[in-house]
Coordinates of C-alpha atoms and ligand atoms in Angstrom, one line a residue:
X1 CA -6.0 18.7 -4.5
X2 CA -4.1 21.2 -2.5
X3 CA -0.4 22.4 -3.5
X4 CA 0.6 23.8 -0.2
X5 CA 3.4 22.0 0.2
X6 CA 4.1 23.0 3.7
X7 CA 0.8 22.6 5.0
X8 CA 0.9 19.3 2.7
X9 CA 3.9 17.6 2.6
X10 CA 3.0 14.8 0.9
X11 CA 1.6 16.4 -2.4
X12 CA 5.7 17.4 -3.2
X13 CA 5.8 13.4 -4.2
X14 CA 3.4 14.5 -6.8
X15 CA 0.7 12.1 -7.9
X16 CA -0.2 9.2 -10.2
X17 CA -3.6 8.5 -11.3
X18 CA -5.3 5.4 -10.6
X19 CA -6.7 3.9 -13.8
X20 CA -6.0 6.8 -14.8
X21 CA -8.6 8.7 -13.7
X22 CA -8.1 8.5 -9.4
X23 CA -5.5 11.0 -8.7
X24 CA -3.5 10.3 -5.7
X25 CA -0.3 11.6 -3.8
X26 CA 2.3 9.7 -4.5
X27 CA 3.4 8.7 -0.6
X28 CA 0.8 6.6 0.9
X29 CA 0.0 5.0 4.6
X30 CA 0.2 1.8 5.4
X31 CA -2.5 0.7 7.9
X32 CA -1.2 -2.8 9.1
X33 CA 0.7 -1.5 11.7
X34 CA -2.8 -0.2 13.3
X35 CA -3.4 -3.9 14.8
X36 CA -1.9 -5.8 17.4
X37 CA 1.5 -8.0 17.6
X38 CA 1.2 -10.4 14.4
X39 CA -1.0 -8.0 12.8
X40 CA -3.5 -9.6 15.3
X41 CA -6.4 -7.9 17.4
X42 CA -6.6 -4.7 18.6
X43 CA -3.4 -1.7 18.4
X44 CA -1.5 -1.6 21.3
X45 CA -2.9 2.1 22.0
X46 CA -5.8 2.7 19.9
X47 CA -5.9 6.6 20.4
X48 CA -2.2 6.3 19.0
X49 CA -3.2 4.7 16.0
X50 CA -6.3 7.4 15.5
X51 CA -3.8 10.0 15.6
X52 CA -1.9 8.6 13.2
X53 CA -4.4 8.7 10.5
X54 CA -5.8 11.8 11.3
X55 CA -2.5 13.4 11.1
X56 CA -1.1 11.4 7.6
X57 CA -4.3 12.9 6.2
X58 CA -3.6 16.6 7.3
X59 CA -0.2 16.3 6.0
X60 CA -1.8 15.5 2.7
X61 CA -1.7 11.5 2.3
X62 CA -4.8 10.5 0.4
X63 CA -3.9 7.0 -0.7
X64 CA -4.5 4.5 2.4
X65 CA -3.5 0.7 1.5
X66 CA -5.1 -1.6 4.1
X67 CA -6.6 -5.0 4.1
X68 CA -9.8 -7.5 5.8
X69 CA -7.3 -9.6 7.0
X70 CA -5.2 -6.9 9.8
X71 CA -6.7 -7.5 12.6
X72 CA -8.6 -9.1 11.2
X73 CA -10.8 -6.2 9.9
X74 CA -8.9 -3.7 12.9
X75 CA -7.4 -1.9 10.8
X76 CA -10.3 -1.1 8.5
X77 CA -12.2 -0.3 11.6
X78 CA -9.8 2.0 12.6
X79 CA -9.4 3.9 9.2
X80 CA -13.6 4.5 9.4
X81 CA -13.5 4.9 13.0
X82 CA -10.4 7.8 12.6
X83 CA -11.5 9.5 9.0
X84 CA -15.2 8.6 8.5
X85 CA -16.7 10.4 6.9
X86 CA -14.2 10.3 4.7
X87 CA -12.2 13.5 3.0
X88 CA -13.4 14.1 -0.6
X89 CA -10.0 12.9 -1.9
X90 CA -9.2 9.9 0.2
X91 CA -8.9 6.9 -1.5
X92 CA -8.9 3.6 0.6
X93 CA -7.4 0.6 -0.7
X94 CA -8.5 -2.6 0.6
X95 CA -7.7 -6.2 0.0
X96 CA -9.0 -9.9 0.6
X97 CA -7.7 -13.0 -0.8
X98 CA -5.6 -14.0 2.5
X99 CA -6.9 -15.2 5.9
X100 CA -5.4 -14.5 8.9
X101 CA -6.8 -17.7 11.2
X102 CA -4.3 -16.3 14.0
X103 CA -0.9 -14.1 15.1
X104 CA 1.6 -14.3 12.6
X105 CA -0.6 -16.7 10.5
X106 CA -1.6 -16.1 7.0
X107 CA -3.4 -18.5 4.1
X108 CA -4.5 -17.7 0.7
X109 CA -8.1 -18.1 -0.4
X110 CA -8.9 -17.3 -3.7
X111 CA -12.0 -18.8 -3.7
X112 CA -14.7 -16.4 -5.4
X113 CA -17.1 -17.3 -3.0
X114 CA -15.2 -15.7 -0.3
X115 CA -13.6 -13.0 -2.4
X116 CA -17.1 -11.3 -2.2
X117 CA -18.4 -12.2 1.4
X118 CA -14.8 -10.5 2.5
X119 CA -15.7 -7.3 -0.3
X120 CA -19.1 -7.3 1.4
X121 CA -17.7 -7.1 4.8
X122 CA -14.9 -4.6 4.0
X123 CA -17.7 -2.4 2.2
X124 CA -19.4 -2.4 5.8
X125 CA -16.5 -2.2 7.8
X126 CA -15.4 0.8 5.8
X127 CA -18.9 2.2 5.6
X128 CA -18.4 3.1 1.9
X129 CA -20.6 2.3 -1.4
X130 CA -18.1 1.1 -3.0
X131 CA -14.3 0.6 -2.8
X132 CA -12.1 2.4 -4.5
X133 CA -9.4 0.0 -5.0
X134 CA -9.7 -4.1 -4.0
X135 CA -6.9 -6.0 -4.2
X136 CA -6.3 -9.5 -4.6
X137 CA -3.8 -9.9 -1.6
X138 CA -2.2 -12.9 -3.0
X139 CA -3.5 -15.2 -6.2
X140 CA -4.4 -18.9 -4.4
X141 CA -2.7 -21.7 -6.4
X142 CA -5.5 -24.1 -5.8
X143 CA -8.0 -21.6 -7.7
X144 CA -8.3 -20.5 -11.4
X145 CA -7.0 -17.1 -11.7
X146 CA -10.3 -16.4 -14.2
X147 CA -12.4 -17.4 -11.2
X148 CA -10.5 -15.1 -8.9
X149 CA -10.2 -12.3 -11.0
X150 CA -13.1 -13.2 -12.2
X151 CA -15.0 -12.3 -9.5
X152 CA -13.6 -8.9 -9.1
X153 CA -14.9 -8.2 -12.0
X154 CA -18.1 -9.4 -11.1
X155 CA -18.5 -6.8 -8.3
X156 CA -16.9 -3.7 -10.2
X157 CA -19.5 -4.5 -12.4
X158 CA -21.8 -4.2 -10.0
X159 CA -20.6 -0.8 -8.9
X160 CA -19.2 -2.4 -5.2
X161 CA -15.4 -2.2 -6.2
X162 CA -14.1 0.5 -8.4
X163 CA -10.5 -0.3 -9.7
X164 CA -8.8 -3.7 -9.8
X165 CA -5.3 -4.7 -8.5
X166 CA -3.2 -7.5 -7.5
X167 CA -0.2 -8.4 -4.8
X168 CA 2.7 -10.4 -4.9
X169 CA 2.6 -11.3 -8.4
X170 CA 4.8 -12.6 -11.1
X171 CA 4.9 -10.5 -14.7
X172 CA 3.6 -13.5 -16.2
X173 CA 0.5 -13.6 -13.8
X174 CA 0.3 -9.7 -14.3
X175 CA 0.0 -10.6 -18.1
X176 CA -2.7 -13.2 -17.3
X177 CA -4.7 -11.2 -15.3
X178 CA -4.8 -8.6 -17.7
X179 CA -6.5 -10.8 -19.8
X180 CA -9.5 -10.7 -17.7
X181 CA -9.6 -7.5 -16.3
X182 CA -8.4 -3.9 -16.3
X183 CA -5.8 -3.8 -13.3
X184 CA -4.5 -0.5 -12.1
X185 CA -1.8 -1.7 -10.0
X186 CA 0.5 -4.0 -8.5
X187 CA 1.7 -4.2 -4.8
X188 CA 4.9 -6.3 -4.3
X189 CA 7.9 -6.7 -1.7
X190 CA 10.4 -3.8 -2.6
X191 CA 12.6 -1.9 -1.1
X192 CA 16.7 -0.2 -1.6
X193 CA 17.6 -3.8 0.2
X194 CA 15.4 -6.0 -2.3
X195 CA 15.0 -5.4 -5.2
X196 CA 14.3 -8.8 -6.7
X197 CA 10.9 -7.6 -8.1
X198 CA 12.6 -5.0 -10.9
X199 CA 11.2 -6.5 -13.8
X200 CA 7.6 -6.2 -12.4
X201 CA 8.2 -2.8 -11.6
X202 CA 9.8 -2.6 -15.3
X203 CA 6.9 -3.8 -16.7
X204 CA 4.4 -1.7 -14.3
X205 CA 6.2 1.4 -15.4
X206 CA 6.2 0.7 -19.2
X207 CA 1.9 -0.1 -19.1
X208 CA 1.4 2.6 -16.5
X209 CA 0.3 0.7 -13.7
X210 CA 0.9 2.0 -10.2
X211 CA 3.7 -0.2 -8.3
X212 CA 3.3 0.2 -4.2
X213 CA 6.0 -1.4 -2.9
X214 CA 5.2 -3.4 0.6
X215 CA 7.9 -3.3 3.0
X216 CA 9.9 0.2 2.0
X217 CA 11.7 0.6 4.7
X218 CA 12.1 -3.1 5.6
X219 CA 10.4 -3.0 8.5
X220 CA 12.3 -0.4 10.0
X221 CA 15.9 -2.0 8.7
X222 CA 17.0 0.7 6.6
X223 CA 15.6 3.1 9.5
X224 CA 17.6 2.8 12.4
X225 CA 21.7 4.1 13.2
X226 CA 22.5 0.5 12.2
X227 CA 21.0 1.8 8.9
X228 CA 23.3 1.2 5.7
X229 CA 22.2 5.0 4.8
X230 CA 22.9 6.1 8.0
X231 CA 26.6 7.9 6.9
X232 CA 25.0 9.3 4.1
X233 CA 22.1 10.8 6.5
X234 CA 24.2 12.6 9.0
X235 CA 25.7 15.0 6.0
X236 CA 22.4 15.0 3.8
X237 CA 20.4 16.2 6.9
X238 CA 17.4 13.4 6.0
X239 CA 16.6 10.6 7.8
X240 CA 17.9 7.0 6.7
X241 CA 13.9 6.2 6.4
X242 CA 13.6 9.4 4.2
X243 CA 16.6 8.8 2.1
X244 CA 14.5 5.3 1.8
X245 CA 11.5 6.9 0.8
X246 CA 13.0 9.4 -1.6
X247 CA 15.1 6.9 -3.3
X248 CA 11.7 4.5 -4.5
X249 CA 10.0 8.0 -5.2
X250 CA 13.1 9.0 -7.1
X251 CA 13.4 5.4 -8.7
X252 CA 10.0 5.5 -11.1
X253 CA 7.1 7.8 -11.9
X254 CA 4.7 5.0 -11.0
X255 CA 6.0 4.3 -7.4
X256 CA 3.3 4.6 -4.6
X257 CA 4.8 3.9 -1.3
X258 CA 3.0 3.2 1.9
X259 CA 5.0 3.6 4.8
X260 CA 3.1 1.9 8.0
X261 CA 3.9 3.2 11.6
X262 CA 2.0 3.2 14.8
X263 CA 3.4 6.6 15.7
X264 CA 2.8 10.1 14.9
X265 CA 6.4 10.9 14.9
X266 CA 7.6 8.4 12.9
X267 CA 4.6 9.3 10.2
X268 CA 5.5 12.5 10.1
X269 CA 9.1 11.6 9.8
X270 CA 8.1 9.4 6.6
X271 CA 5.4 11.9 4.8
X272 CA 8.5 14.5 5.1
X273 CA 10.5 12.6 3.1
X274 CA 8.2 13.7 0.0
X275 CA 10.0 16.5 0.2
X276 CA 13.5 15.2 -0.2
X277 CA 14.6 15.2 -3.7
X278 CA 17.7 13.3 -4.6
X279 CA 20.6 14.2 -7.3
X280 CA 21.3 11.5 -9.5
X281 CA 24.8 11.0 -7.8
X282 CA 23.1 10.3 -4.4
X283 CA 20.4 8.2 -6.3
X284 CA 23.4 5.9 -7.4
X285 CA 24.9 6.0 -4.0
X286 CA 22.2 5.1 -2.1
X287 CA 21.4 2.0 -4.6
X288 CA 25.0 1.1 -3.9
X289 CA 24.9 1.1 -0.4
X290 CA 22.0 -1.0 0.4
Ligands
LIG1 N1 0.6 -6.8 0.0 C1 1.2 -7.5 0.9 O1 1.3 -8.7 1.0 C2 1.7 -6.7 2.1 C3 2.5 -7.3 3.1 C4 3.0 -6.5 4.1 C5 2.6 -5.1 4.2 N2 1.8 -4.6 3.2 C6 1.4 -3.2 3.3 O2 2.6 -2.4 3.2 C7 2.6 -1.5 4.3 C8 4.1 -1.2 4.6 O3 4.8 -2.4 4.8 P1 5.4 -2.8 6.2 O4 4.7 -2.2 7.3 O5 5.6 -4.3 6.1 O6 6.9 -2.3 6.1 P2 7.5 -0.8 6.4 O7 6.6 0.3 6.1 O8 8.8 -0.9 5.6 O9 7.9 -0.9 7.9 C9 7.0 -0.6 8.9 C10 7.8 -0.8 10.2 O10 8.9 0.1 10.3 C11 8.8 0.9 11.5 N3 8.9 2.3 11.1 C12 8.1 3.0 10.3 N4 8.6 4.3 10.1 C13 9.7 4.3 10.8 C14 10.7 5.3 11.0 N5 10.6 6.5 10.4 N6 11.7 5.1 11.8 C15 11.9 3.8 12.4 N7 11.0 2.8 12.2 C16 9.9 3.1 11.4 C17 7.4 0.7 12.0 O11 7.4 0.6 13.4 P3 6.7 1.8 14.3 O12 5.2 1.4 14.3 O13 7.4 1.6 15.6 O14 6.9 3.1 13.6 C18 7.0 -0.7 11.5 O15 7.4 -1.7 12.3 C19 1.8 -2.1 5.4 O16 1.3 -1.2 6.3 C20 0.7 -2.7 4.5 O17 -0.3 -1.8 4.2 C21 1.3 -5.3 2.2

């Protein structure tokens, strides 16, 4: 992977490996913003949303998290209709497990049945061989977790998905999967402004699994002038978004986060802040503030 950090920003976050063995940079891309309002058809400006990807990829993101259910399947059509064929390095990370039946709408299915029809469909939306990363957007309560995992395993066995890993998940249903399969990481609701998920990313951390935290700058919350880290941005000449980004960077080696935006500035804006690196007193402030 390069090291030109200026051509490259993204590559200063330095990377984690996948199972250990699927390098990626350490900031990602968030594709669910590439869909209409309520994550729901088509992008308000398609050409917008090509852009996008193109340029996170320039500025050296190679880890894209996206899922069947934006759009539903936009998004993935978007990532193949913007990248394909793909970059040697890109790694696309999918997910099924959740239904999206309208705007704003979403359902867990967990049944294995449709776990693979939705793997099928995301390996042809994608156009790959086999996907790199599937997720199991969220574990369905009506459904054993050995039949849902279960399944995955099934089709990483048969060379469709490569690596395994879950969303929204408990420690104790991290430890139950685990029993089952190998799982490479975990992709919960974290942020500066919620932190309720710190012993999952404890436990992440200590098993070296990577933790992508959903939501990193709360939806543009800790973004705007009405941003709690909006003081300390005016005098450390970063963004509040940035100072965001670089805090869950800063917070653990196995922190992947995936901005989402639907505009090239504000991608650009969050791929820079790779390059902000925090000193432990401003680490403690910022945890303070938000
Ligand atoms: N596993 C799950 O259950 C789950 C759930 C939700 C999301 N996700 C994943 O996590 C990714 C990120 O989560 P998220 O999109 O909910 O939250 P987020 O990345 O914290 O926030 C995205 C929102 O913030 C705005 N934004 C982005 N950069 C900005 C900037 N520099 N300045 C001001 N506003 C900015 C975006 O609007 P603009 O488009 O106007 O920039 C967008 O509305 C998603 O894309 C998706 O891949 C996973």
């Amino acid at each position: 992977m390069s090291t030109d950090l200026d051509a490259q920003p993204a590559a200063a976050a330095g990377t984690f490996a996948l199972g250990g063995v699927l390098p990626v940079h350490r900031l990602g891309f968030g594709a669910m913003h590439l869909t209409g309002p309520g994550i729901w058809g088509p992008p308000k400006d398609p050409d917008e949303a090509v852009r996008v990807l193109r340029r996170v990829v320039e500025l050296g993101v190679n880890f894209i998290d996206t899922a069947d259910s934006y759009g539903p399947f936009v998004s993935e059509h978007m990532i193949r209709a913007a990248l394909h064929p793909y970059p040697e390095h890109l790694v696309i990370a999918t997910k099924a497990g959740m239904t999206r039946p309208g705007p704003g709408i979403f359902r867990p299915v967990g049944r294995p049945e449709y776990l693979r029809q939705q793997a099928e469909l995301s390996l042809r939306h994608l156009e790959v061989d086999r996907i790199d990363l599937y997720q199991l957007h969220r574990i369905d309560p009506r459904v054993p977790l050995v039949d849902q995992v279960g399944e995955l395993v099934l089709l990483q066995q048969e060379g469709k998905i490569r690596h395994i890993g879950l969303s929204q998940v408990t420690v104790e249903q991290l430890r139950r999967a685990r029993e089952i399969a190998t799982i490479v990481s975990v992709q919960n609701l974290y942020n500066l402004a919620d932190r309720s998920d710190e012993d999952v990313l404890d436990y992440a951390e200590r098993e070296n699994i990577a933790f992508i935290p959903w939501y990193p700058i709360a939806t543009g919350e800790l973004a705007g002038p009405e941003s709690p880290l909006a003081a300390m941005s005016a005098h450390r000449g970063a963004t509040p978004a940035q100072l965001a980004l670089a805090w869950l960077l800063r917070r653990s080696p196995v922190m992947l986060p995936i901005p989402g935006t639907s505009s090239v500035a504000h991608a650009e804006e969050n791929v820079a802040a790779a390059r902000v690196t925090l000193t432990d007193s401003e680490f403690e402030e910022l945890a303070a503030l938000a």
